[in-house]
Backbone as JSON Lines, residues from 0, in Angstrom:
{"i":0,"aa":"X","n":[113.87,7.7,25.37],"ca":[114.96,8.54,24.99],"c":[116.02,8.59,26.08]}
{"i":1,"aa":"X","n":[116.97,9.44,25.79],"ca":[118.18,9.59,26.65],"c":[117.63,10.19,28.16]}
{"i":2,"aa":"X","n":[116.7,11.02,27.94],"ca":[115.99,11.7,29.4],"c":[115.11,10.84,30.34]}
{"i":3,"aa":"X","n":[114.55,9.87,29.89],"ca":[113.8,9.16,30.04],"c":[114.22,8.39,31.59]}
{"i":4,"aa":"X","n":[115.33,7.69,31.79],"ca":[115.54,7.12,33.23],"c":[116.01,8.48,33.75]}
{"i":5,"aa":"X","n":[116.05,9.87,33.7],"ca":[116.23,11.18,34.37],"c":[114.72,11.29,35.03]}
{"i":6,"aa":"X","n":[113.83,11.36,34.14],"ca":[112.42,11.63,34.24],"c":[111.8,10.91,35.12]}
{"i":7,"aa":"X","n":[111.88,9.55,35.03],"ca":[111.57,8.6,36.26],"c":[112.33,8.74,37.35]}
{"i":8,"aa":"X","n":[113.6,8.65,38.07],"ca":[114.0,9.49,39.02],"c":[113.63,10.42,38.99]}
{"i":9,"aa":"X","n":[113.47,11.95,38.69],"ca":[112.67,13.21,39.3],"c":[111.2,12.6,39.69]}
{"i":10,"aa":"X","n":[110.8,11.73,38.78],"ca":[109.1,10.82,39.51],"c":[109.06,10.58,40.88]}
{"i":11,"aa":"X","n":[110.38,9.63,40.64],"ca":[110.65,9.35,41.79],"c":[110.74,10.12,43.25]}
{"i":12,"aa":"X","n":[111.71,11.43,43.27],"ca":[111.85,11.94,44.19],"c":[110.73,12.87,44.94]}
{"i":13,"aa":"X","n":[109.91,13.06,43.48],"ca":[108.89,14.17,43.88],"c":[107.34,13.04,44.76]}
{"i":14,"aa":"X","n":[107.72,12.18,44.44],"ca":[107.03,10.98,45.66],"c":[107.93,11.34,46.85]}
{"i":15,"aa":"X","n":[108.53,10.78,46.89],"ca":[109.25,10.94,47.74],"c":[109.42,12.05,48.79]}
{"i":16,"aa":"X","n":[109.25,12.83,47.96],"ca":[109.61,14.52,49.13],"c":[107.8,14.69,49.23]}
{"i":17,"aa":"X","n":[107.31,14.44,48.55],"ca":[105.69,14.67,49.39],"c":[105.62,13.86,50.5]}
{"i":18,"aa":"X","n":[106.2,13.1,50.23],"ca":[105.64,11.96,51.85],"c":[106.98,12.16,52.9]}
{"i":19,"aa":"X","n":[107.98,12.19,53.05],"ca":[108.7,12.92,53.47],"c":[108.51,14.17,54.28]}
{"i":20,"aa":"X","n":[107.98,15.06,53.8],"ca":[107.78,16.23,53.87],"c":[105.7,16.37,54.51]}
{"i":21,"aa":"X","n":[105.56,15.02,54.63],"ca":[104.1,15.42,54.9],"c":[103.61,16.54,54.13]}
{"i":22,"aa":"X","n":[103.66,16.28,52.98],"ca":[102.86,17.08,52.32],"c":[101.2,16.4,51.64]}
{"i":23,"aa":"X","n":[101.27,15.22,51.65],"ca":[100.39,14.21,51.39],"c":[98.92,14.53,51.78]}
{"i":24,"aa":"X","n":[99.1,15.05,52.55],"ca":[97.91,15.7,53.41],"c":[97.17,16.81,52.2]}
{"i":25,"aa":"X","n":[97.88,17.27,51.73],"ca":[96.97,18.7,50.85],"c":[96.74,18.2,49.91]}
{"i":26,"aa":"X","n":[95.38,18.02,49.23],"ca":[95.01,17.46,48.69],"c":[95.63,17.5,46.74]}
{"i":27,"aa":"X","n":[95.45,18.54,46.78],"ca":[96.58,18.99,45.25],"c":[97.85,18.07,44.95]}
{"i":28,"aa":"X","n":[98.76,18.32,46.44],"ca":[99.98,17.77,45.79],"c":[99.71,15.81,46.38]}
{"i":29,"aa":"X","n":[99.0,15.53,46.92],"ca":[98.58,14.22,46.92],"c":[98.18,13.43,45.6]}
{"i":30,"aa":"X","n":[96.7,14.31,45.01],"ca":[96.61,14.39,43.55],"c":[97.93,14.37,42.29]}
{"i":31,"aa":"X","n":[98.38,14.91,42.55],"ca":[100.18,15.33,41.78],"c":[100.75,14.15,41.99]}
{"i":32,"aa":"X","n":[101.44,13.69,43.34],"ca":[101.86,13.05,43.71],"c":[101.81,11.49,43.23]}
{"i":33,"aa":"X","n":[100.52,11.08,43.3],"ca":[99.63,10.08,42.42],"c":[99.88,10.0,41.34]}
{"i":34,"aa":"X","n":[99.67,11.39,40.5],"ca":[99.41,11.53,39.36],"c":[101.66,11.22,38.14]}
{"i":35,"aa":"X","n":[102.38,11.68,39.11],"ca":[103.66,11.03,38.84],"c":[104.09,9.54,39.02]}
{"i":36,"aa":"X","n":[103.81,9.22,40.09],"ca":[103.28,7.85,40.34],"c":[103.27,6.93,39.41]}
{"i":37,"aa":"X","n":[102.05,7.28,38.86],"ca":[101.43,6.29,37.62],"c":[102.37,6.64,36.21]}
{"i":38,"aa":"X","n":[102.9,7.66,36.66],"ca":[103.48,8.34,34.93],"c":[104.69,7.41,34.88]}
{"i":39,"aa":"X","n":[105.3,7.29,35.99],"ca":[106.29,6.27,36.63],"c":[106.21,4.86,36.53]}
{"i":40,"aa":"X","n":[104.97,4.62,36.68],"ca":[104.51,3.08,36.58],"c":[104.44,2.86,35.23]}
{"i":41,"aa":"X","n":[104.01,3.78,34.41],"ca":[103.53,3.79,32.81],"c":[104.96,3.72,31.82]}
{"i":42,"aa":"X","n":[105.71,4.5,32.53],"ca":[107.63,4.26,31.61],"c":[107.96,2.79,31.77]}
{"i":43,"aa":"X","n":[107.34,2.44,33.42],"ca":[108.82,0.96,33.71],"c":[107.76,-0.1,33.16]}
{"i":44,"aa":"X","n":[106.37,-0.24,32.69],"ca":[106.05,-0.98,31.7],"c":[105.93,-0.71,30.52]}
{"i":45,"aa":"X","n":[106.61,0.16,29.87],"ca":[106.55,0.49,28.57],"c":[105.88,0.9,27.61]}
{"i":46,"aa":"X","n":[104.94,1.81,28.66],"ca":[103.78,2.36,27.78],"c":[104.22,3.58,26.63]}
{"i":47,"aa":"X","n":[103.57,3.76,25.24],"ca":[104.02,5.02,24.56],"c":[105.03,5.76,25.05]}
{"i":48,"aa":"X","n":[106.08,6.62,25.03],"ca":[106.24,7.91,25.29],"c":[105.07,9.04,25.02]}
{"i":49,"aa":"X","n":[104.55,9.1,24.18],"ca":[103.61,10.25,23.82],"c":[102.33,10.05,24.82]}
{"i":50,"aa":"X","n":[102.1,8.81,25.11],"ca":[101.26,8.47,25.71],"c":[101.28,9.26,27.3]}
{"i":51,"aa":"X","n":[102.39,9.03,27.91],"ca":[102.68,9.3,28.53],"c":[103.12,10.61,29.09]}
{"i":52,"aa":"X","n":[103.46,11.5,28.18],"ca":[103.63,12.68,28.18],"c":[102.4,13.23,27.97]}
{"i":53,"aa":"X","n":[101.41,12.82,27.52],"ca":[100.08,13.91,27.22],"c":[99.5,13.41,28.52]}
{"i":54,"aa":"X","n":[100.0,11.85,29.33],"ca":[98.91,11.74,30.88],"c":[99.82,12.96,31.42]}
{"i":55,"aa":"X","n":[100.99,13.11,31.36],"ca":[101.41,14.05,32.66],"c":[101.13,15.39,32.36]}
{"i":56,"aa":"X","n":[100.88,15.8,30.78],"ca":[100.13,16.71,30.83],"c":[99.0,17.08,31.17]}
{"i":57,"aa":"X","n":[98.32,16.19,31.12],"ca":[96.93,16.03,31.89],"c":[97.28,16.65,32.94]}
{"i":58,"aa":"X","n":[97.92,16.16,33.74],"ca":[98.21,16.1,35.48],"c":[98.8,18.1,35.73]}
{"i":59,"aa":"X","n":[99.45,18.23,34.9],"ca":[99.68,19.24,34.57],"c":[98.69,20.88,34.77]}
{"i":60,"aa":"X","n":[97.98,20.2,33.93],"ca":[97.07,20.58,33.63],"c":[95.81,20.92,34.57]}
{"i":61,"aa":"X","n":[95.55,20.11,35.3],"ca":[94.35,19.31,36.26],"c":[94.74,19.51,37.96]}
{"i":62,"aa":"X","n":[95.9,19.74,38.11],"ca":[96.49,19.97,39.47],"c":[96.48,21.13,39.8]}
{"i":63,"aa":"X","n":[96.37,22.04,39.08],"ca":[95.73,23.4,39.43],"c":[94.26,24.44,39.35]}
{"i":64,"aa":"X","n":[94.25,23.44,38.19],"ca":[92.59,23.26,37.9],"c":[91.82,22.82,39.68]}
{"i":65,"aa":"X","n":[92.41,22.11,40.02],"ca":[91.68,21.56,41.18],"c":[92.2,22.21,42.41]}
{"i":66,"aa":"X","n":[93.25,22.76,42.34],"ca":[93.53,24.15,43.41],"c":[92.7,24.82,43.28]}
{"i":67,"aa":"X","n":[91.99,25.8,42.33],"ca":[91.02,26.65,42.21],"c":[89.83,26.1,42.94]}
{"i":68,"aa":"X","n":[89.46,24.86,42.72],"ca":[88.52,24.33,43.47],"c":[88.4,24.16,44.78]}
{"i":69,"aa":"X","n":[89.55,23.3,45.09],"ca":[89.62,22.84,46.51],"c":[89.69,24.29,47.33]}
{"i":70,"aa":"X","n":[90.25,25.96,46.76],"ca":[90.4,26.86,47.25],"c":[89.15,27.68,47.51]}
{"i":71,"aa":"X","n":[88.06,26.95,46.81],"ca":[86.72,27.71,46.67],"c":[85.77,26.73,47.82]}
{"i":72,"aa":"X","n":[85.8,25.24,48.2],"ca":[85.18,24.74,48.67],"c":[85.4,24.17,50.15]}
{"i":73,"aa":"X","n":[86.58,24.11,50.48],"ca":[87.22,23.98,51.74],"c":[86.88,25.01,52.82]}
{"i":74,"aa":"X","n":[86.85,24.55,54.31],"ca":[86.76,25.72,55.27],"c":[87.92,26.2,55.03]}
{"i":75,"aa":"X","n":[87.98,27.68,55.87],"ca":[88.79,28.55,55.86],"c":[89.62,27.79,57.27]}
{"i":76,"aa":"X","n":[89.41,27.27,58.22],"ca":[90.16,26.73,58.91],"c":[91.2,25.96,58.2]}
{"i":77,"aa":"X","n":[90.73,24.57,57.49],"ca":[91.67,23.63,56.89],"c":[93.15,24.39,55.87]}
{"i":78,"aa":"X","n":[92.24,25.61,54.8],"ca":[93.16,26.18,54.36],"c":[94.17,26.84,54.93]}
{"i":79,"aa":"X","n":[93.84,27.39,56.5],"ca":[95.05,27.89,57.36],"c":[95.73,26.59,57.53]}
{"i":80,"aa":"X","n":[95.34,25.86,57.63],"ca":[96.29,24.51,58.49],"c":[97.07,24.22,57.18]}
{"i":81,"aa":"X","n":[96.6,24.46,56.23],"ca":[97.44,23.74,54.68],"c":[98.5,24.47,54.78]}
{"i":82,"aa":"X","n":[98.17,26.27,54.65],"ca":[99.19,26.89,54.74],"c":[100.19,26.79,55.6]}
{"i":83,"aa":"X","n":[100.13,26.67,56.44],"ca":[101.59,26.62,57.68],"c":[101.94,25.36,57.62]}
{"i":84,"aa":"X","n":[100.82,24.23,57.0],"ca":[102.24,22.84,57.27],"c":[103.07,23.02,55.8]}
{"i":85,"aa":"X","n":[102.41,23.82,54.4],"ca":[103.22,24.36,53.93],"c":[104.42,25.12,53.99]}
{"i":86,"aa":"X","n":[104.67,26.28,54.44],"ca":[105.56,26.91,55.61],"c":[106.23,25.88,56.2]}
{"i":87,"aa":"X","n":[105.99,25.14,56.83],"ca":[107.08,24.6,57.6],"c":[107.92,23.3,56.75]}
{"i":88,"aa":"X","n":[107.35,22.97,55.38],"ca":[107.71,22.3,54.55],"c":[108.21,22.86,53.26]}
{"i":89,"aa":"X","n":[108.49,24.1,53.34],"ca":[109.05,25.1,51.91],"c":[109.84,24.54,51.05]}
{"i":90,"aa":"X","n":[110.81,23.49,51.7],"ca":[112.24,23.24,51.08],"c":[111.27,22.03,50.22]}
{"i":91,"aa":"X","n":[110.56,21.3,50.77],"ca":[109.92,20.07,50.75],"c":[109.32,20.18,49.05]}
{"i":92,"aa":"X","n":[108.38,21.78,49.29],"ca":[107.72,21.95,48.72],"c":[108.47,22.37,46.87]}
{"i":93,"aa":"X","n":[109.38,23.48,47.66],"ca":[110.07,23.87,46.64],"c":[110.71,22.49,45.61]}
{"i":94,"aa":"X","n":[111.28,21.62,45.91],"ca":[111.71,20.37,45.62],"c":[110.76,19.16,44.95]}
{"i":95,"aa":"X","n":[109.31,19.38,45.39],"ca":[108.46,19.04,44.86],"c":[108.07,19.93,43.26]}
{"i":96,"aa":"X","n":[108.46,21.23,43.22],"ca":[107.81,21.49,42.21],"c":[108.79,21.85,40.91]}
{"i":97,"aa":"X","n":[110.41,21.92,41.8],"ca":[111.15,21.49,40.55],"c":[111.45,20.15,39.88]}
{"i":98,"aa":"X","n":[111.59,19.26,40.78],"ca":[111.64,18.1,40.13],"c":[110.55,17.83,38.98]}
{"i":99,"aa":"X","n":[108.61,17.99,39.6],"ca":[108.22,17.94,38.95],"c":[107.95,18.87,37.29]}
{"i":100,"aa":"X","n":[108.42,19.82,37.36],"ca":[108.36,20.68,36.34],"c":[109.82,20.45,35.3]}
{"i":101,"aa":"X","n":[111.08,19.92,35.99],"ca":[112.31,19.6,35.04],"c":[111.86,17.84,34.63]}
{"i":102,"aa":"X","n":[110.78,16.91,35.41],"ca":[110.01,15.8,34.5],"c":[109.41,15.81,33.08]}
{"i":103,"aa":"X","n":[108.29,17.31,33.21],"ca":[107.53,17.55,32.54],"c":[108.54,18.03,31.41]}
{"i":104,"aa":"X","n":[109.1,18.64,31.87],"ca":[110.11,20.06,30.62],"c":[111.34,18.92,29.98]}
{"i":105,"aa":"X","n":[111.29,18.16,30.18],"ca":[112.14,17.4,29.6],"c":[111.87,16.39,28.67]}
{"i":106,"aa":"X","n":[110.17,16.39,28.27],"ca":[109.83,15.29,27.07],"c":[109.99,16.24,25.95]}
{"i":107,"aa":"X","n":[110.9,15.32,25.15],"ca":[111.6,15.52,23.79],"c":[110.4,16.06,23.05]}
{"i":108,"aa":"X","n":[110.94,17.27,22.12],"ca":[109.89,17.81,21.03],"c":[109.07,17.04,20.35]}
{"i":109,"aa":"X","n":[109.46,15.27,19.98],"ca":[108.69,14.45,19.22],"c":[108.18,13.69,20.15]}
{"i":110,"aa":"X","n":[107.96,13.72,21.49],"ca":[106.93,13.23,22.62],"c":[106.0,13.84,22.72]}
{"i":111,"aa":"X","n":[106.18,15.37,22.98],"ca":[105.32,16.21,23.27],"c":[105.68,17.57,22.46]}
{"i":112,"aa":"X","n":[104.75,18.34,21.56],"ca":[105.29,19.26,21.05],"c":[105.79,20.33,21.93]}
{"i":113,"aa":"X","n":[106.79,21.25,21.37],"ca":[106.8,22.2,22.21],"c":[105.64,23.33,22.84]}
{"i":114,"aa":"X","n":[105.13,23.93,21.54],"ca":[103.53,24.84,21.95],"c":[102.49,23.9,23.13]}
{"i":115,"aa":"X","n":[102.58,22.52,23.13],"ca":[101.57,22.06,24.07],"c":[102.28,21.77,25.3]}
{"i":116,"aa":"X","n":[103.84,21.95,25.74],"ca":[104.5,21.64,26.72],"c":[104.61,23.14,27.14]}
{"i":117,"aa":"X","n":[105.0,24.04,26.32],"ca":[104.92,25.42,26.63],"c":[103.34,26.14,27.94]}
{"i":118,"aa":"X","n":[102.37,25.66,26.74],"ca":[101.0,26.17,26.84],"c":[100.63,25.5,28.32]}
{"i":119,"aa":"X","n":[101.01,24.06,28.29],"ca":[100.43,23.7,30.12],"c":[101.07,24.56,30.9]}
{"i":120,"aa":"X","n":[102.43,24.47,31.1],"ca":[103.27,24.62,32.07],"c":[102.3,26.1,32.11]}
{"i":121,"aa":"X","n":[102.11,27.46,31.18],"ca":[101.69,28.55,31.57],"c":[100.27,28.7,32.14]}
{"i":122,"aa":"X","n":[99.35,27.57,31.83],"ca":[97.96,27.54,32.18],"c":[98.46,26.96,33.81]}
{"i":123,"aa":"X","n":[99.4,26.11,34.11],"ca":[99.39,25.44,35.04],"c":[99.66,26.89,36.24]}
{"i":124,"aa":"X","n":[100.72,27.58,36.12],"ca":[101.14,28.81,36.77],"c":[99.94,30.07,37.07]}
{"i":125,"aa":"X","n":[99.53,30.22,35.62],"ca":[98.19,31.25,35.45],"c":[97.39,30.26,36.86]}
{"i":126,"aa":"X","n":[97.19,29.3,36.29],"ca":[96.02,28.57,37.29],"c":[95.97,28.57,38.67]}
{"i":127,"aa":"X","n":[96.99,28.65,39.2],"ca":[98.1,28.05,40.41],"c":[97.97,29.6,41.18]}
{"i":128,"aa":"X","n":[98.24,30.48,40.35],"ca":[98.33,32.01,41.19],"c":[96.91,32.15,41.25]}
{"i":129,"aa":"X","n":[95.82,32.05,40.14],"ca":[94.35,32.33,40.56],"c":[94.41,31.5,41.88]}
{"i":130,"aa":"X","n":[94.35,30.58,41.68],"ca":[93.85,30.05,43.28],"c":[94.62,30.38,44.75]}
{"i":131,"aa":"X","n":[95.71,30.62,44.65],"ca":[95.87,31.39,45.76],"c":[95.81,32.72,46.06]}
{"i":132,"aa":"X","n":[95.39,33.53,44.65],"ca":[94.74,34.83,44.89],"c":[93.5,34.52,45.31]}
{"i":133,"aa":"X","n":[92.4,33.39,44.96],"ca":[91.22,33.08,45.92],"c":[91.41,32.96,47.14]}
{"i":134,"aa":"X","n":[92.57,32.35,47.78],"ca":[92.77,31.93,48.88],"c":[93.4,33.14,49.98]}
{"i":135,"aa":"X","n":[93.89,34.15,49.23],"ca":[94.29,35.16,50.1],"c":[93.04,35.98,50.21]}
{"i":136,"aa":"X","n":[92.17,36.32,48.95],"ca":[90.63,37.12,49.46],"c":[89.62,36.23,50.32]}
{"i":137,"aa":"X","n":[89.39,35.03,50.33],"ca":[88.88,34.58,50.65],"c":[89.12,34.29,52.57]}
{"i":138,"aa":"X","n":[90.55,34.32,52.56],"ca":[91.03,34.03,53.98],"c":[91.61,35.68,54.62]}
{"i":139,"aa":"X","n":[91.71,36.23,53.61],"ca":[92.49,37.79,54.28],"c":[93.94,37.65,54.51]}
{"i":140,"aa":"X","n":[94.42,36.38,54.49],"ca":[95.48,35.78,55.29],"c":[97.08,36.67,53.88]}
{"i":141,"aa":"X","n":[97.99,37.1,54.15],"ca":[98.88,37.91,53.61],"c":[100.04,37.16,52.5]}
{"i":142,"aa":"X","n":[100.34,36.2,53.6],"ca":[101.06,35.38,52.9],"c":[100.8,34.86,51.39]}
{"i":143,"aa":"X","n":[99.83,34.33,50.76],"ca":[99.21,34.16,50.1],"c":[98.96,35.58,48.92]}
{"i":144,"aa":"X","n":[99.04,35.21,47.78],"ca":[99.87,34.35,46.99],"c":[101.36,34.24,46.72]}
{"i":145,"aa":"X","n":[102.43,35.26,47.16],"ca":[103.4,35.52,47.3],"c":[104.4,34.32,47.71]}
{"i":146,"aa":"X","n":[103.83,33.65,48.98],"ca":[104.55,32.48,49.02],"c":[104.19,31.36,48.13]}
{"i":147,"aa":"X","n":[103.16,31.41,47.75],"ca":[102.93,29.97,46.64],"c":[103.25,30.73,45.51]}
{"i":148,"aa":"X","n":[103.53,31.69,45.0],"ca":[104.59,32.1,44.04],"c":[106.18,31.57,43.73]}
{"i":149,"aa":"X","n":[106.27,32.09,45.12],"ca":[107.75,32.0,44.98],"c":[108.48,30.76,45.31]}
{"i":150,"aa":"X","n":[107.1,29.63,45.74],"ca":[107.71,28.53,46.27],"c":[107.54,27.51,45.65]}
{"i":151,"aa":"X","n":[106.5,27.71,44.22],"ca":[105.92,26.76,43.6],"c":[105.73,27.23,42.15]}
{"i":152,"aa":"X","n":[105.43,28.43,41.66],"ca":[105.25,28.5,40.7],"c":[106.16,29.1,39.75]}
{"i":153,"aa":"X","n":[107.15,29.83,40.64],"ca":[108.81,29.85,39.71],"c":[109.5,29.07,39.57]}
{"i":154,"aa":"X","n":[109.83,28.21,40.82],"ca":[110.34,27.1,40.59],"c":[109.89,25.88,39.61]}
{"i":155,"aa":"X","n":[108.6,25.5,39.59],"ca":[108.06,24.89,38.42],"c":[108.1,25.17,37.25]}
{"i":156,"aa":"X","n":[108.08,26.56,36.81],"ca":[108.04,27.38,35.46],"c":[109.39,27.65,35.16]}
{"i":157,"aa":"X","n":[110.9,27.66,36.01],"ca":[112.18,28.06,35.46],"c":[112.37,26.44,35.11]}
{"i":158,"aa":"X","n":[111.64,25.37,35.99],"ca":[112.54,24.26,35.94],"c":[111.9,23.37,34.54]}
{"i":159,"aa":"X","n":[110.81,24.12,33.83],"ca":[110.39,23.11,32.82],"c":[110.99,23.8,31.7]}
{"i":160,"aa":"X","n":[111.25,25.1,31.91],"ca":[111.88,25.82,30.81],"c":[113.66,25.46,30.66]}
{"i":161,"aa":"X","n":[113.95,25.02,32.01],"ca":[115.82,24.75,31.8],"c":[115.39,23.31,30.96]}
{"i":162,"aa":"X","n":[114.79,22.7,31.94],"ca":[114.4,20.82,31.15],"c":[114.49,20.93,29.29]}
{"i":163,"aa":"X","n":[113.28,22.17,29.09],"ca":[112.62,22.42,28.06],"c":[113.64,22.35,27.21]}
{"i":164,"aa":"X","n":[114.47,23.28,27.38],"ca":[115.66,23.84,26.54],"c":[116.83,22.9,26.43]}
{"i":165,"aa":"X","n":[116.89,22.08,27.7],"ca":[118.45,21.01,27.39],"c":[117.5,19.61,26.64]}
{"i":166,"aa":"X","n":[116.2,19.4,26.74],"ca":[115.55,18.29,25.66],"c":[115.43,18.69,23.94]}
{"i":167,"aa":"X","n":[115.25,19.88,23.72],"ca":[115.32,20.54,22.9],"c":[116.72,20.58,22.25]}
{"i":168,"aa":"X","n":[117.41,20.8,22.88],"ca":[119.19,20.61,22.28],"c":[119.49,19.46,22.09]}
{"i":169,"aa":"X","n":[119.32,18.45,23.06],"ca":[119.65,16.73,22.75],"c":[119.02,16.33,21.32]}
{"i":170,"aa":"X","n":[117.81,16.86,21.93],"ca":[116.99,16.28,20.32],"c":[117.54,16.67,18.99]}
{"i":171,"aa":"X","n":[117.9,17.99,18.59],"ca":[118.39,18.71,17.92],"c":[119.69,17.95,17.39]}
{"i":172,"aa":"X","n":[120.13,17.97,18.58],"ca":[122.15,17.1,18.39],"c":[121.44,15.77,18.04]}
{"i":173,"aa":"X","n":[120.95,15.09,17.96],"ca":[120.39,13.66,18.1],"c":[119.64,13.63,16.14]}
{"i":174,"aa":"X","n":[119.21,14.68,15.8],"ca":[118.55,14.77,14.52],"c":[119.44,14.39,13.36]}
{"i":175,"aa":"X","n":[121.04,14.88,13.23],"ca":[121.79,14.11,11.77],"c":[121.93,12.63,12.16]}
{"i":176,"aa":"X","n":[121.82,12.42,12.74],"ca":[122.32,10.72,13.57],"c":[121.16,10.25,12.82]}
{"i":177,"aa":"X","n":[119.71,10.71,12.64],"ca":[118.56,9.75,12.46],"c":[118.59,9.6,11.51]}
């Protein structure tokens, strides 16, 4: 579709600003990171659209799923160290999670329905704050969840909903034409 070389650039950048930004290191957005990657590799050979939109839902999906984890099984040392090279990578971070969320929010209603583009993005957020509410009881540490709120999970959740809404209109304007 028309969004489609948009979507692969935001792929693009959100590689980009993880490694950049040394963020590569935490295992989540490494996972993520990867996980756009391939979604990237999967457009410039021409795999499905739908296809492709239900892997990045996957990823979606699964990248916070595995925050909860990695937040339950990691020392409490490593998780301090995540946090502050976080902190010192905010902009990095923040940039990482709009790009990736205006990727996601931007497959057209007949790629991905809306209720199942809706429904990740909120499991992904729900998911995303449990685990750093684990990570603040678990560590005592303050910051937590407040900054991975405000640095990751609004920004991801306004930016799939602006995506959401201008793919939603194209498509719409795009419907007497078909």
């Amino acid at each position: 579709g028309v969004i489609a070389p948009i979507q692969v650039t935001l792929a693009v950048v959100v590689v980009c600003v993880a490694f950049l930004a040394e963020l590569y290191t935490v295992p989540v957005i490494l996972f993520a990171a990867a996980g756009v990657a391939v979604m990237s590799v999967a457009y410039m050979a021409q795999a499905s659209p739908r296809i492709v939109a239900r892997l990045v839902m996957l990823l979606v999906v699964c990248a916070p799923t595995l925050r909860v984890v990695d937040v339950l099984v990691r020392s409490p040392a490593a998780l301090i160290d995540e946090l502050d090279k976080l902190e010192d990578a905010r902009l990095g971070m923040v940039a990482l999670f709009v790009a990736g969320g205006a990727t996601f929010g931007a497959f057209s209603p007949s790629t991905l329905s809306c209720k199942c583009k809706l429904r990740a993005a909120a499991y992904s957020v729900c998911a995303a704050t449990c685990g750093d509410s684990i990570f603040r009881v678990r560590m005592g540490d303050e910051r937590m969840p407040a900054f991975a709120i405000l640095n990751g999970a609004l920004p991801f959740f306004a930016a799939v909903l602006i995506a959401h809404g201008a793919s939603r209109q194209l498509y719409q304007a795009r419907l007497p034409a078909l």
